[in-house]
Amino acid sequence: EDLDGDGVRDTYFTRQPELLEVATEKLSITDRTTNYLNALDTVYLALRTEALRATDEALGRSRYVVIFLSDGLPSDGSNNNSGGVSEQISLKISEILKLKQLFGVGEINLHTLFLSTEEGLVLDQSAQELLNNMADLGQGSYRSFPSGESLNFLHIELTRLKRLYSLKTLVPV
């Protein structure tokens, strides 16, 4: 759907492998810190925007799989008088999951991946615990990838949403 009339469909999602490849390459170059809260806000906005555009029938059959990838603890340091970063992260994930009830979405899952650093497992333990808790809260799974190991998504269930059908009307002939 072209909402601003520029001829380009406004969406956060794609099925085009070449666009995903370019976007994935861009993830490897950054000069920024790890801001979990902004990332979760972006997820919320993307899912909410898609849900507002979708039909009720499509939403009931929709399944959103969020994959949150990090190499460390959040460094945004936000507090905003509303608890520590861990509590704020939990609230953001809860807001994302509430979209399921609000819009009648079939399923939303947040999975987390941790790319361990060369510092070692002891220094990475806090980040791993946070990401594991995020996956639990997001009804997803957690996986750690040691430095140098190839990423894969085999632990993430990507099968179609299972839907139970029930008989609404029976007309004997």
GROMACS .gro file of C-alpha atoms in nm:
model
  173
    1GLU     CA    1   0.000   0.000   0.000
    2ASP     CA    2   0.141   0.340  -0.102
    3LEU     CA    3   0.035   0.570   0.181
    4ASP     CA    4   0.228   0.883   0.085
    5GLY     CA    5   0.175   0.872  -0.293
    6ASP     CA    6   0.540   0.832  -0.392
    7GLY     CA    7   0.486   0.502  -0.574
    8VAL     CA    8   0.675   0.300  -0.309
    9ARG     CA    9   0.493   0.061  -0.077
   10ASP     CA   10   0.553   0.176   0.278
   11THR     CA   11   0.640  -0.130   0.486
   12TYR     CA   12   0.900  -0.266   0.724
   13PHE     CA   13   0.891  -0.618   0.579
   14THR     CA   14   1.021  -0.782   0.263
   15ARG     CA   15   1.042  -1.121   0.098
   16GLN     CA   16   1.318  -1.012  -0.140
   17PRO     CA   17   1.645  -1.192  -0.054
   18GLU     CA   18   1.860  -0.925  -0.219
   19LEU     CA   19   1.717  -0.654   0.008
   20LEU     CA   20   1.773  -0.871   0.314
   21GLU     CA   21   2.132  -0.938   0.208
   22VAL     CA   22   2.209  -0.566   0.170
   23ALA     CA   23   2.044  -0.486   0.505
   24THR     CA   24   2.235  -0.768   0.678
   25GLU     CA   25   2.567  -0.640   0.541
   26LYS     CA   26   2.490  -0.293   0.677
   27LEU     CA   27   2.448  -0.441   1.026
   28SER     CA   28   2.819  -0.526   1.042
   29ILE     CA   29   2.926  -0.161   1.025
   30THR     CA   30   2.831   0.066   1.310
   31ASP     CA   31   2.980   0.336   1.523
   32ARG     CA   32   2.692   0.338   1.766
   33THR     CA   33   2.636   0.172   2.099
   34THR     CA   34   2.381  -0.098   2.176
   35ASN     CA   35   2.049   0.072   2.244
   36TYR     CA   36   1.801  -0.205   2.329
   37LEU     CA   37   1.516   0.034   2.405
   38ASN     CA   38   1.528   0.207   2.067
   39ALA     CA   39   1.549  -0.128   1.891
   40LEU     CA   40   1.240  -0.253   2.077
   41ASP     CA   41   1.058   0.073   2.002
   42THR     CA   42   1.132   0.017   1.633
   43VAL     CA   43   0.992  -0.337   1.655
   44TYR     CA   44   0.677  -0.206   1.822
   45LEU     CA   45   0.630   0.065   1.560
   46ALA     CA   46   0.687  -0.177   1.271
   47LEU     CA   47   0.440  -0.436   1.401
   48ARG     CA   48   0.180  -0.175   1.495
   49THR     CA   49   0.207  -0.008   1.153
   50GLU     CA   50   0.162  -0.341   0.974
   51ALA     CA   51  -0.131  -0.435   1.198
   52LEU     CA   52  -0.307  -0.105   1.130
   53ARG     CA   53  -0.281  -0.168   0.756
   54ALA     CA   54  -0.393  -0.531   0.761
   55THR     CA   55  -0.744  -0.669   0.745
   56ASP     CA   56  -0.896  -0.844   1.046
   57GLU     CA   57  -0.893  -1.175   0.860
   58ALA     CA   58  -0.525  -1.143   0.768
   59LEU     CA   59  -0.428  -1.046   1.124
   60GLY     CA   60  -0.580  -1.361   1.269
   61ARG     CA   61  -0.356  -1.566   1.040
   62SER     CA   62  -0.047  -1.350   1.090
   63ARG     CA   63   0.263  -1.461   1.273
   64TYR     CA   64   0.539  -1.218   1.357
   65VAL     CA   65   0.881  -1.357   1.444
   66VAL     CA   66   1.120  -1.100   1.590
   67ILE     CA   67   1.490  -1.190   1.607
   68PHE     CA   68   1.685  -0.967   1.846
   69LEU     CA   69   2.062  -0.996   1.797
   70SER     CA   70   2.320  -0.841   2.030
   71ASP     CA   71   2.685  -0.866   2.126
   72GLY     CA   72   2.658  -0.718   2.473
   73LEU     CA   73   2.464  -0.536   2.738
   74PRO     CA   74   2.254  -0.230   2.656
   75SER     CA   75   2.462   0.083   2.666
   76ASP     CA   76   2.182   0.335   2.630
   77GLY     CA   77   2.170   0.388   3.006
   78SER     CA   78   1.818   0.526   2.986
   79ASN     CA   79   1.631   0.559   3.308
   80ASN     CA   80   1.368   0.829   3.248
   81ASN     CA   81   1.241   0.787   3.605
   82SER     CA   82   1.068   0.461   3.513
   83GLY     CA   83   1.298   0.195   3.652
   84GLY     CA   84   1.625   0.047   3.538
   85VAL     CA   85   1.704  -0.056   3.183
   86SER     CA   86   1.609  -0.422   3.247
   87GLU     CA   87   1.266  -0.319   3.374
   88GLN     CA   88   1.217  -0.083   3.080
   89ILE     CA   89   1.314  -0.362   2.839
   90SER     CA   90   1.058  -0.591   3.003
   91LEU     CA   91   0.790  -0.322   2.967
   92LYS     CA   92   0.873  -0.272   2.598
   93ILE     CA   93   0.848  -0.646   2.530
   94SER     CA   94   0.514  -0.655   2.712
   95GLU     CA   95   0.391  -0.369   2.493
   96ILE     CA   96   0.495  -0.561   2.181
   97LEU     CA   97   0.312  -0.873   2.296
   98LYS     CA   98  -0.001  -0.671   2.380
   99LEU     CA   99  -0.034  -0.598   2.008
  100LYS     CA  100  -0.149  -0.958   1.973
  101GLN     CA  101  -0.464  -0.894   2.179
  102LEU     CA  102  -0.511  -0.538   2.061
  103PHE     CA  103  -0.520  -0.628   1.691
  104GLY     CA  104  -0.607  -0.998   1.704
  105VAL     CA  105  -0.270  -1.107   1.565
  106GLY     CA  106  -0.228  -1.484   1.546
  107GLU     CA  107   0.113  -1.495   1.712
  108ILE     CA  108   0.410  -1.276   1.810
  109ASN     CA  109   0.740  -1.423   1.931
  110LEU     CA  110   1.065  -1.250   2.025
  111HIS     CA  111   1.376  -1.467   1.991
  112THR     CA  112   1.720  -1.351   2.104
  113LEU     CA  113   2.068  -1.430   1.978
  114PHE     CA  114   2.394  -1.345   2.151
  115LEU     CA  115   2.721  -1.305   1.964
  116SER     CA  116   2.980  -1.365   2.232
  117THR     CA  117   3.289  -1.152   2.229
  118GLU     CA  118   3.648  -1.255   2.261
  119GLU     CA  119   3.640  -1.136   2.622
  120GLY     CA  120   3.511  -1.474   2.730
  121LEU     CA  121   3.199  -1.624   2.876
  122VAL     CA  122   3.243  -1.480   3.225
  123LEU     CA  123   3.223  -1.119   3.105
  124ASP     CA  124   2.936  -1.204   2.870
  125GLN     CA  125   2.725  -1.374   3.140
  126SER     CA  126   2.517  -1.065   3.228
  127ALA     CA  127   2.431  -1.001   2.863
  128GLN     CA  128   2.340  -1.366   2.813
  129GLU     CA  129   2.112  -1.364   3.119
  130LEU     CA  130   1.936  -1.049   2.996
  131LEU     CA  131   1.885  -1.188   2.644
  132ASN     CA  132   1.764  -1.520   2.785
  133ASN     CA  133   1.511  -1.336   3.004
  134MET     CA  134   1.399  -1.130   2.705
  135ALA     CA  135   1.337  -1.448   2.503
  136ASP     CA  136   1.139  -1.601   2.791
  137LEU     CA  137   0.925  -1.290   2.823
  138GLY     CA  138   0.885  -1.271   2.443
  139GLN     CA  139   0.769  -1.635   2.426
  140GLY     CA  140   1.068  -1.715   2.207
  141SER     CA  141   1.401  -1.892   2.231
  142TYR     CA  142   1.756  -1.786   2.317
  143ARG     CA  143   2.080  -1.898   2.156
  144SER     CA  144   2.442  -1.796   2.199
  145PHE     CA  145   2.694  -1.800   1.915
  146PRO     CA  146   3.060  -1.799   2.017
  147SER     CA  147   3.283  -1.554   1.834
  148GLY     CA  148   3.356  -1.686   1.487
  149GLU     CA  149   3.072  -1.941   1.477
  150SER     CA  150   2.831  -1.910   1.184
  151LEU     CA  151   2.488  -1.776   1.268
  152ASN     CA  152   2.188  -1.994   1.199
  153PHE     CA  153   1.824  -1.980   1.290
  154LEU     CA  154   1.760  -2.354   1.323
  155HIS     CA  155   1.643  -2.317   1.685
  156ILE     CA  156   1.363  -2.079   1.584
  157GLU     CA  157   1.029  -2.235   1.494
  158LEU     CA  158   0.924  -2.081   1.165
  159THR     CA  159   0.640  -2.313   1.073
  160ARG     CA  160   0.308  -2.166   0.979
  161LEU     CA  161   0.060  -2.065   1.239
  162LYS     CA  162  -0.161  -2.355   1.335
  163ARG     CA  163  -0.525  -2.265   1.327
  164LEU     CA  164  -0.814  -2.460   1.461
  165TYR     CA  165  -1.127  -2.455   1.252
  166SER     CA  166  -1.472  -2.497   1.393
  167LEU     CA  167  -1.807  -2.554   1.228
  168LYS     CA  168  -2.023  -2.241   1.239
  169THR     CA  169  -2.324  -2.358   1.046
  170LEU     CA  170  -2.459  -2.696   0.939
  171VAL     CA  171  -2.734  -2.707   0.681
  172PRO     CA  172  -2.875  -3.055   0.614
  173VAL     CA  173  -2.986  -3.112   0.256
   0.00000   0.00000   0.00000
